[in-house]
Amino acid sequence: MIYDRAFFDAGISRVGTRCEKWDDPAYRKADDLPMWVADWDFQCAQPIVDALKNRAAHPCYGYPCADDNDRAAFCGFWERRHQVRILPEQTVMMPCVVTGLRQAVLTFTQPGDGVLIMTPLYAPFSSAITRSGRTVVDVPLLKGEDARYNIDFDAVEKQLEKDVRMILFCNPHNPVSRAWEAEELRRIVDMANAYGALIVSDEIHADFVYQPRRFVSMLSVPGAEKCALMFTAASKTFNIPGLQQAMAVSFNADLLGRLSDHMETQGVTSGNVFALPATQAAYTACDDWLDGMLSYLDESRKILADSFAALLPEAVVTPIEATALSWIDLRAYDAHSDSIDTKLREKHLVLNRGTIFGKENGDGYMRLNFACPHATLREGIRRLADALKR
Ligand SMILES: Cc1ncc(COP(=O)(O)O)c(C=O)c1O
């Protein structure tokens, strides 16, 4: 199979597959174009499809067991793609990254404790904190003149000086598409170590970083072995989030052991009969698909910038350094995400309202998932412009 532009241009119809994005009536009415949730309208790599068919062909679906090859596949991928050396014993499987965030909050903090996040941010971070009876300590990102977001290091330090002992960090960042740099990560690690805080770095978007930026893992920063856990998955990278499998990694055996013990106590088990072979295939035999998708998405970024410049010139598209998600400031057209959403739905377009990522600093913004065929992307932006035109 050749994973070229034609392959990704072809996309795939997902209607009728019990797909949240295309089939769930709570989110989509007929004719709506869904460009919200972060899963991709592309066919999976063939080795994943083959691994699933192969497993499905055996007509018994009892409890599975992970084997050494599962962890070796994961470690091999991270060394090959990101030059991060991880040993199998430095990993713990989890059902998904969001479960991991919740489990980490429960393991390492007490009811009422503050947990630091930086908004605008993928909403399950704050719900992992509030639903566990902990308190969100928000240190909003700072938006520069160039529309690029930066960490407010002084404000982070002030919170650590008080009593905040946990940072839930998103690297690369959803929704503002920042690929954090080594120096930025180093400052976070240094502060965490200085104040005895713990960092949980969600690196599920690690594989989506565009030139000239490069992905830097929190784990590769000196000192991270004292204070950091990293969570990731093959799910975004290879478009298999419905299979539910993720990985926690730490170079600190004590932290990893405590997380693992807590998950066991809570009965959080992982490794389902289909996820295991599919994830192993993803990590070992699908680099060509991933490279094809990344070069396709790189073109999508240009299409997106050109289309906005032509059709909605006052929209401010946050520079897309990473992820397949675009964070768009539409306040020149309408100050509120809710009313933008209403107008978009009238034109049969569904994006994410910015307010779910940040109540105040997300209002007037929308998040658009651009991992779809280029023709679909152009159509989505055409509908957006049609909805907001004055
Ligand atoms: C930053 C981030 N973390 C986690 C997830 C969800 O991961 P999972 O399906 O493994 O819970 C997403 C999904 O979009 C995400 O963007």
GROMACS .gro file of C-alpha atoms and ligand atoms in nm:
model
  406
    1MET     CA    1   0.000   0.000   0.000
    2ILE     CA    2   0.130   0.345  -0.087
    3TYR     CA    3   0.040   0.616   0.160
    4ASP     CA    4   0.060   0.914  -0.069
    5ARG     CA    5  -0.155   1.222  -0.118
    6ALA     CA    6  -0.413   1.021  -0.315
    7PHE     CA    7  -0.454   0.778  -0.025
    8PHE     CA    8  -0.529   1.055   0.225
    9ASP     CA    9  -0.733   1.256  -0.029
   10ALA     CA   10  -0.963   0.955  -0.057
   11GLY     CA   11  -1.051   0.973   0.315
   12ILE     CA   12  -1.312   0.724   0.429
   13SER     CA   13  -1.684   0.736   0.494
   14ARG     CA   14  -1.747   0.658   0.860
   15VAL     CA   15  -2.123   0.691   0.866
   16GLY     CA   16  -2.289   0.382   1.009
   17THR     CA   17  -1.983   0.261   1.199
   18ARG     CA   18  -2.113   0.366   1.546
   19CYS     CA   19  -1.876   0.655   1.526
   20GLU     CA   20  -1.916   0.938   1.778
   21LYS     CA   21  -1.811   1.199   1.527
   22TRP     CA   22  -2.039   1.098   1.238
   23ASP     CA   23  -2.315   0.884   1.392
   24ASP     CA   24  -2.397   1.017   1.737
   25PRO     CA   25  -2.721   1.221   1.713
   26ALA     CA   26  -2.617   1.412   2.025
   27TYR     CA   27  -2.341   1.573   1.820
   28ARG     CA   28  -2.442   1.555   1.455
   29LYS     CA   29  -2.756   1.625   1.259
   30ALA     CA   30  -2.779   1.508   0.899
   31ASP     CA   31  -2.560   1.712   0.660
   32ASP     CA   32  -2.344   1.845   0.943
   33LEU     CA   33  -1.974   1.839   0.871
   34PRO     CA   34  -1.804   1.736   1.198
   35MET     CA   35  -1.459   1.888   1.246
   36TRP     CA   36  -1.439   1.878   1.623
   37VAL     CA   37  -1.333   1.560   1.811
   38ALA     CA   38  -0.968   1.462   1.764
   39ASP     CA   39  -1.000   1.155   1.552
   40TRP     CA   40  -0.906   1.147   1.189
   41ASP     CA   41  -1.111   1.077   0.876
   42PHE     CA   42  -0.841   0.857   0.723
   43GLN     CA   43  -0.815   0.485   0.672
   44CYS     CA   44  -0.578   0.311   0.915
   45ALA     CA   45  -0.251   0.159   0.803
   46GLN     CA   46  -0.292  -0.187   0.651
   47PRO     CA   47  -0.078  -0.373   0.910
   48ILE     CA   48  -0.321  -0.256   1.180
   49VAL     CA   49  -0.621  -0.373   0.978
   50ASP     CA   50  -0.448  -0.707   0.915
   51ALA     CA   51  -0.361  -0.753   1.283
   52LEU     CA   52  -0.724  -0.692   1.382
   53LYS     CA   53  -0.865  -0.922   1.114
   54ASN     CA   54  -0.618  -1.188   1.208
   55ARG     CA   55  -0.716  -1.173   1.575
   56ALA     CA   56  -1.088  -1.151   1.495
   57ALA     CA   57  -1.056  -1.463   1.280
   58HIS     CA   58  -0.990  -1.673   1.588
   59PRO     CA   59  -1.340  -1.720   1.728
   60CYS     CA   60  -1.264  -1.689   2.096
   61TYR     CA   61  -1.215  -1.356   2.271
   62GLY     CA   62  -1.115  -1.441   2.626
   63TYR     CA   63  -0.885  -1.247   2.858
   64PRO     CA   64  -0.565  -1.157   2.673
   65CYS     CA   65  -0.211  -1.122   2.803
   66ALA     CA   66   0.041  -0.860   2.705
   67ASP     CA   67   0.381  -1.004   2.615
   68ASP     CA   68   0.736  -0.867   2.598
   69ASN     CA   69   0.690  -0.778   2.233
   70ASP     CA   70   0.419  -0.526   2.319
   71ARG     CA   71   0.652  -0.324   2.538
   72ALA     CA   72   0.949  -0.376   2.305
   73ALA     CA   73   0.740  -0.238   2.017
   74PHE     CA   74   0.655   0.074   2.219
   75CYS     CA   75   1.014   0.131   2.335
   76GLY     CA   76   1.149   0.070   1.984
   77PHE     CA   77   0.912   0.329   1.839
   78TRP     CA   78   1.006   0.598   2.092
   79GLU     CA   79   1.377   0.540   2.040
   80ARG     CA   80   1.341   0.534   1.659
   81ARG     CA   81   1.110   0.834   1.626
   82HIS     CA   82   1.206   1.050   1.926
   83GLN     CA   83   1.549   0.930   2.040
   84VAL     CA   84   1.411   0.864   2.388
   85ARG     CA   85   1.544   0.540   2.539
   86ILE     CA   86   1.279   0.373   2.750
   87LEU     CA   87   1.319   0.033   2.910
   88PRO     CA   88   1.020  -0.204   2.919
   89GLU     CA   89   1.024  -0.199   3.300
   90GLN     CA   90   0.982   0.180   3.289
   91THR     CA   91   0.636   0.142   3.136
   92VAL     CA   92   0.288   0.063   3.266
   93MET     CA   93  -0.009   0.002   3.037
   94MET     CA   94  -0.330   0.197   3.089
   95PRO     CA   95  -0.668   0.190   2.914
   96CYS     CA   96  -0.633   0.549   2.793
   97VAL     CA   97  -0.449   0.870   2.867
   98VAL     CA   98  -0.749   1.043   3.027
   99THR     CA   99  -0.784   0.751   3.269
  100GLY     CA  100  -0.415   0.798   3.344
  101LEU     CA  101  -0.462   1.166   3.423
  102ARG     CA  102  -0.737   1.084   3.671
  103GLN     CA  103  -0.542   0.800   3.827
  104ALA     CA  104  -0.236   1.021   3.866
  105VAL     CA  105  -0.438   1.292   4.041
  106LEU     CA  106  -0.587   1.033   4.276
  107THR     CA  107  -0.254   0.863   4.343
  108PHE     CA  108  -0.037   1.164   4.414
  109THR     CA  109  -0.268   1.428   4.565
  110GLN     CA  110  -0.521   1.452   4.849
  111PRO     CA  111  -0.878   1.584   4.838
  112GLY     CA  112  -0.874   1.963   4.825
  113ASP     CA  113  -0.514   1.987   4.693
  114GLY     CA  114  -0.444   2.226   4.411
  115VAL     CA  115  -0.329   2.087   4.074
  116LEU     CA  116  -0.175   2.324   3.822
  117ILE     CA  117  -0.282   2.344   3.458
  118MET     CA  118  -0.230   2.602   3.184
  119THR     CA  119  -0.537   2.702   2.987
  120PRO     CA  120  -0.664   2.710   2.722
  121LEU     CA  121  -0.636   2.334   2.756
  122TYR     CA  122  -0.801   2.006   2.653
  123ALA     CA  123  -1.100   1.993   2.890
  124PRO     CA  124  -1.046   1.646   3.051
  125PHE     CA  125  -0.742   1.788   3.233
  126SER     CA  126  -0.958   2.012   3.451
  127SER     CA  127  -1.229   1.750   3.492
  128ALA     CA  128  -0.963   1.498   3.606
  129ILE     CA  129  -0.894   1.743   3.887
  130THR     CA  130  -1.244   1.859   3.979
  131ARG     CA  131  -1.410   1.519   3.951
  132SER     CA  132  -1.147   1.385   4.191
  133GLY     CA  133  -1.236   1.650   4.448
  134ARG     CA  134  -0.915   1.847   4.389
  135THR     CA  135  -0.885   2.214   4.300
  136VAL     CA  136  -0.785   2.353   3.961
  137VAL     CA  137  -0.502   2.604   3.984
  138ASP     CA  138  -0.502   2.769   3.646
  139VAL     CA  139  -0.196   2.954   3.525
  140PRO     CA  140  -0.321   3.073   3.186
  141LEU     CA  141  -0.081   3.066   2.893
  142LEU     CA  142   0.030   3.406   2.769
  143LYS     CA  143  -0.053   3.494   2.411
  144GLY     CA  144   0.219   3.686   2.228
  145GLU     CA  145   0.184   3.948   1.953
  146ASP     CA  146   0.258   3.671   1.703
  147ALA     CA  147  -0.044   3.476   1.839
  148ARG     CA  148   0.195   3.216   1.979
  149TYR     CA  149   0.131   3.103   2.335
  150ASN     CA  150   0.394   3.095   2.607
  151ILE     CA  151   0.420   2.967   2.963
  152ASP     CA  152   0.388   3.224   3.242
  153PHE     CA  153   0.686   3.091   3.437
  154ASP     CA  154   0.668   3.354   3.712
  155ALA     CA  155   0.304   3.270   3.781
  156VAL     CA  156   0.386   2.897   3.782
  157GLU     CA  157   0.659   2.958   4.037
  158LYS     CA  158   0.427   3.164   4.258
  159GLN     CA  159   0.184   2.872   4.274
  160LEU     CA  160   0.460   2.625   4.351
  161GLU     CA  161   0.585   2.855   4.626
  162LYS     CA  162   0.242   2.823   4.783
  163ASP     CA  163   0.140   2.460   4.810
  164VAL     CA  164   0.073   2.327   4.459
  165ARG     CA  165   0.255   1.996   4.421
  166MET     CA  166   0.134   1.865   4.087
  167ILE     CA  167   0.145   1.999   3.731
  168LEU     CA  168  -0.063   1.839   3.456
  169PHE     CA  169   0.128   1.941   3.144
  170CYS     CA  170   0.033   1.900   2.778
  171ASN     CA  171   0.324   1.851   2.534
  172PRO     CA  172   0.262   1.929   2.251
  173HIS     CA  173  -0.023   2.144   2.366
  174ASN     CA  174  -0.386   2.090   2.271
  175PRO     CA  175  -0.547   2.323   2.163
  176VAL     CA  176  -0.281   2.592   2.110
  177SER     CA  177  -0.057   2.365   1.898
  178ARG     CA  178   0.270   2.455   2.072
  179ALA     CA  179   0.563   2.212   2.057
  180TRP     CA  180   0.739   2.310   2.376
  181GLU     CA  181   1.114   2.364   2.348
  182ALA     CA  182   1.387   2.200   2.557
  183GLU     CA  183   1.457   2.523   2.746
  184GLU     CA  184   1.091   2.568   2.837
  185LEU     CA  185   1.066   2.211   2.959
  186ARG     CA  186   1.390   2.246   3.152
  187ARG     CA  187   1.251   2.546   3.343
  188ILE     CA  188   0.940   2.348   3.438
  189VAL     CA  189   1.146   2.048   3.553
  190ASP     CA  190   1.386   2.271   3.750
  191MET     CA  191   1.097   2.441   3.927
  192ALA     CA  192   0.924   2.112   4.001
  193ASN     CA  193   1.241   1.976   4.157
  194ALA     CA  194   1.308   2.295   4.351
  195TYR     CA  195   0.962   2.288   4.509
  196GLY     CA  196   0.913   1.911   4.534
  197ALA     CA  197   0.633   1.901   4.277
  198LEU     CA  198   0.540   1.624   4.038
  199ILE     CA  199   0.489   1.665   3.662
  200VAL     CA  200   0.254   1.452   3.455
  201SER     CA  201   0.328   1.523   3.091
  202ASP     CA  202   0.061   1.417   2.841
  203GLU     CA  203   0.256   1.348   2.521
  204ILE     CA  204  -0.018   1.189   2.315
  205HIS     CA  205   0.046   1.439   2.031
  206ALA     CA  206   0.424   1.375   2.030
  207ASP     CA  207   0.424   1.243   1.675
  208PHE     CA  208   0.257   1.550   1.524
  209VAL     CA  209   0.527   1.814   1.520
  210TYR     CA  210   0.603   2.004   1.200
  211GLN     CA  211   0.934   2.137   1.066
  212PRO     CA  212   1.123   2.342   1.171
  213ARG     CA  213   1.001   2.256   1.520
  214ARG     CA  214   1.088   1.926   1.677
  215PHE     CA  215   0.931   1.725   1.953
  216VAL     CA  216   1.113   1.724   2.286
  217SER     CA  217   0.987   1.487   2.552
  218MET     CA  218   0.969   1.597   2.914
  219LEU     CA  219   1.150   1.269   2.991
  220SER     CA  220   1.459   1.382   2.802
  221VAL     CA  221   1.512   1.685   3.027
  222PRO     CA  222   1.783   1.637   3.295
  223GLY     CA  223   1.613   1.609   3.634
  224ALA     CA  224   1.290   1.464   3.491
  225GLU     CA  225   1.385   1.127   3.637
  226LYS     CA  226   1.319   1.277   3.980
  227CYS     CA  227   0.976   1.426   3.918
  228ALA     CA  228   0.808   1.327   3.590
  229LEU     CA  229   0.563   1.077   3.452
  230MET     CA  230   0.483   1.078   3.080
  231PHE     CA  231   0.158   0.946   2.932
  232THR     CA  232   0.114   0.864   2.566
  233ALA     CA  233  -0.063   0.629   2.324
  234ALA     CA  234  -0.067   0.504   1.967
  235SER     CA  235  -0.426   0.620   1.947
  236LYS     CA  236  -0.387   0.970   1.796
  237THR     CA  237  -0.077   0.881   1.599
  238PHE     CA  238  -0.232   0.586   1.419
  239ASN     CA  239  -0.600   0.681   1.443
  240ILE     CA  240  -0.704   0.396   1.672
  241PRO     CA  241  -0.850   0.572   1.979
  242GLY     CA  242  -1.152   0.342   1.976
  243LEU     CA  243  -0.925   0.054   2.078
  244GLN     CA  244  -0.835   0.214   2.411
  245GLN     CA  245  -0.477   0.150   2.503
  246ALA     CA  246  -0.216   0.386   2.641
  247MET     CA  247   0.115   0.386   2.826
  248ALA     CA  248   0.254   0.553   3.136
  249VAL     CA  249   0.632   0.595   3.144
  250SER     CA  250   0.865   0.716   3.414
  251PHE     CA  251   1.237   0.689   3.483
  252ASN     CA  252   1.140   0.702   3.849
  253ALA     CA  253   1.051   0.352   3.965
  254ASP     CA  254   0.886   0.477   4.284
  255LEU     CA  255   0.643   0.708   4.099
  256LEU     CA  256   0.559   0.444   3.842
  257GLY     CA  257   0.512   0.180   4.110
  258ARG     CA  258   0.278   0.401   4.311
  259LEU     CA  259   0.068   0.479   4.004
  260SER     CA  260   0.057   0.113   3.909
  261ASP     CA  261  -0.042   0.005   4.262
  262HIS     CA  262  -0.316   0.265   4.274
  263MET     CA  263  -0.459   0.153   3.939
  264GLU     CA  264  -0.458  -0.204   4.060
  265THR     CA  265  -0.641  -0.102   4.378
  266GLN     CA  266  -0.899   0.082   4.171
  267GLY     CA  267  -0.942  -0.217   3.937
  268VAL     CA  268  -0.818  -0.021   3.637
  269THR     CA  269  -0.695  -0.291   3.402
  270SER     CA  270  -0.578  -0.262   3.044
  271GLY     CA  271  -0.479  -0.457   2.737
  272ASN     CA  272  -0.783  -0.567   2.541
  273VAL     CA  273  -0.778  -0.852   2.296
  274PHE     CA  274  -0.783  -0.625   1.988
  275ALA     CA  275  -0.586  -0.330   2.118
  276LEU     CA  276  -0.277  -0.537   2.194
  277PRO     CA  277  -0.208  -0.677   1.844
  278ALA     CA  278  -0.318  -0.356   1.672
  279THR     CA  279  -0.093  -0.138   1.887
  280GLN     CA  280   0.201  -0.371   1.837
  281ALA     CA  281   0.150  -0.355   1.460
  282ALA     CA  282   0.121   0.026   1.478
  283TYR     CA  283   0.448   0.067   1.663
  284THR     CA  284   0.643  -0.176   1.446
  285ALA     CA  285   0.508  -0.170   1.090
  286CYS     CA  286   0.333   0.161   1.018
  287ASP     CA  287   0.603   0.430   0.997
  288ASP     CA  288   0.535   0.472   0.624
  289TRP     CA  289   0.167   0.547   0.692
  290LEU     CA  290   0.261   0.793   0.967
  291ASP     CA  291   0.514   0.971   0.747
  292GLY     CA  292   0.255   0.989   0.469
  293MET     CA  293  -0.006   1.136   0.703
  294LEU     CA  294   0.237   1.390   0.848
  295SER     CA  295   0.337   1.521   0.507
  296TYR     CA  296  -0.033   1.536   0.410
  297LEU     CA  297  -0.113   1.733   0.729
  298ASP     CA  298   0.177   1.965   0.660
  299GLU     CA  299   0.004   2.053   0.331
  300SER     CA  300  -0.324   2.087   0.522
  301ARG     CA  301  -0.163   2.353   0.740
  302LYS     CA  302  -0.081   2.557   0.431
  303ILE     CA  303  -0.429   2.509   0.286
  304LEU     CA  304  -0.575   2.619   0.615
  305ALA     CA  305  -0.361   2.934   0.632
  306ASP     CA  306  -0.433   3.024   0.266
  307SER     CA  307  -0.807   2.959   0.298
  308PHE     CA  308  -0.839   3.173   0.609
  309ALA     CA  309  -0.635   3.452   0.451
  310ALA     CA  310  -0.864   3.447   0.148
  311LEU     CA  311  -1.204   3.393   0.313
  312LEU     CA  312  -1.178   3.516   0.672
  313PRO     CA  313  -0.883   3.755   0.673
  314GLU     CA  314  -0.955   3.886   1.023
  315ALA     CA  315  -0.944   3.542   1.184
  316VAL     CA  316  -0.622   3.481   1.373
  317VAL     CA  317  -0.502   3.125   1.324
  318THR     CA  318  -0.261   3.029   1.603
  319PRO     CA  319   0.069   2.912   1.449
  320ILE     CA  320   0.040   2.535   1.415
  321GLU     CA  321   0.367   2.389   1.541
  322ALA     CA  322   0.212   2.056   1.632
  323THR     CA  323  -0.108   1.845   1.648
  324ALA     CA  324  -0.381   1.821   1.384
  325LEU     CA  325  -0.589   2.080   1.565
  326SER     CA  326  -0.615   2.446   1.485
  327TRP     CA  327  -0.698   2.712   1.746
  328ILE     CA  328  -0.868   3.003   1.578
  329ASP     CA  329  -0.943   3.346   1.720
  330LEU     CA  330  -1.267   3.462   1.557
  331ARG     CA  331  -1.334   3.757   1.787
  332ALA     CA  332  -1.308   3.999   1.495
  333TYR     CA  333  -1.631   3.841   1.368
  334ASP     CA  334  -1.809   3.751   1.693
  335ALA     CA  335  -1.697   3.782   2.054
  336HIS     CA  336  -1.855   3.460   2.180
  337SER     CA  337  -1.798   3.095   2.102
  338ASP     CA  338  -2.161   3.008   2.181
  339SER     CA  339  -2.304   3.243   1.920
  340ILE     CA  340  -2.034   3.141   1.669
  341ASP     CA  341  -2.135   2.780   1.730
  342THR     CA  342  -2.501   2.862   1.662
  343LYS     CA  343  -2.413   3.033   1.335
  344LEU     CA  344  -2.188   2.746   1.230
  345ARG     CA  345  -2.454   2.485   1.299
  346GLU     CA  346  -2.695   2.677   1.077
  347LYS     CA  347  -2.439   2.619   0.800
  348HIS     CA  348  -2.398   2.255   0.904
  349LEU     CA  349  -2.051   2.282   1.048
  350VAL     CA  350  -1.953   2.149   1.393
  351LEU     CA  351  -1.631   2.268   1.560
  352ASN     CA  352  -1.536   2.276   1.929
  353ARG     CA  353  -1.630   2.591   2.118
  354GLY     CA  354  -1.323   2.761   2.259
  355THR     CA  355  -1.488   2.799   2.598
  356ILE     CA  356  -1.456   2.429   2.672
  357PHE     CA  357  -1.078   2.479   2.672
  358GLY     CA  358  -1.081   2.803   2.870
  359LYS     CA  359  -1.390   2.976   3.004
  360GLU     CA  360  -1.252   3.325   2.959
  361ASN     CA  361  -0.942   3.292   2.745
  362GLY     CA  362  -1.125   3.060   2.502
  363ASP     CA  363  -1.430   3.276   2.435
  364GLY     CA  364  -1.452   3.388   2.073
  365TYR     CA  365  -1.225   3.099   1.970
  366MET     CA  366  -1.306   2.769   1.799
  367ARG     CA  367  -1.096   2.454   1.759
  368LEU     CA  368  -1.092   2.288   1.419
  369ASN     CA  369  -0.962   1.936   1.354
  370PHE     CA  370  -0.791   1.941   1.014
  371ALA     CA  371  -0.708   1.569   0.987
  372CYS     CA  372  -0.946   1.507   0.699
  373PRO     CA  373  -0.916   1.511   0.319
  374HIS     CA  374  -0.808   1.849   0.179
  375ALA     CA  375  -1.141   1.885  -0.003
  376THR     CA  376  -1.326   1.844   0.329
  377LEU     CA  377  -1.100   2.099   0.494
  378ARG     CA  378  -1.167   2.352   0.219
  379GLU     CA  379  -1.541   2.288   0.246
  380GLY     CA  380  -1.532   2.334   0.625
  381ILE     CA  381  -1.357   2.669   0.599
  382ARG     CA  382  -1.599   2.774   0.323
  383ARG     CA  383  -1.893   2.698   0.558
  384LEU     CA  384  -1.722   2.883   0.841
  385ALA     CA  385  -1.673   3.191   0.624
  386ASP     CA  386  -2.030   3.167   0.500
  387ALA     CA  387  -2.156   3.154   0.860
  388LEU     CA  388  -1.952   3.452   0.980
  389LYS     CA  389  -1.961   3.678   0.677
  390ARG     CA  390  -2.087   4.025   0.756
  391LIG     C1  391  -0.395   1.607   2.499
  391LIG     C2  392  -0.486   1.488   2.492
  391LIG     N1  393  -0.478   1.393   2.585
  391LIG     C3  394  -0.557   1.282   2.583
  391LIG     C4  395  -0.650   1.266   2.483
  391LIG     C5  396  -0.739   1.145   2.485
  391LIG     O1  397  -0.661   1.032   2.499
  391LIG     P1  398  -0.728   0.891   2.535
  391LIG     O2  399  -0.829   0.863   2.428
  391LIG     O3  400  -0.612   0.798   2.535
  391LIG     O4  401  -0.789   0.910   2.669
  391LIG     C6  402  -0.663   1.363   2.383
  391LIG     C7  403  -0.765   1.347   2.279
  391LIG     O5  404  -0.788   1.432   2.199
  391LIG     C8  405  -0.579   1.476   2.387
  391LIG     O6  406  -0.586   1.570   2.294
   0.00000   0.00000   0.00000
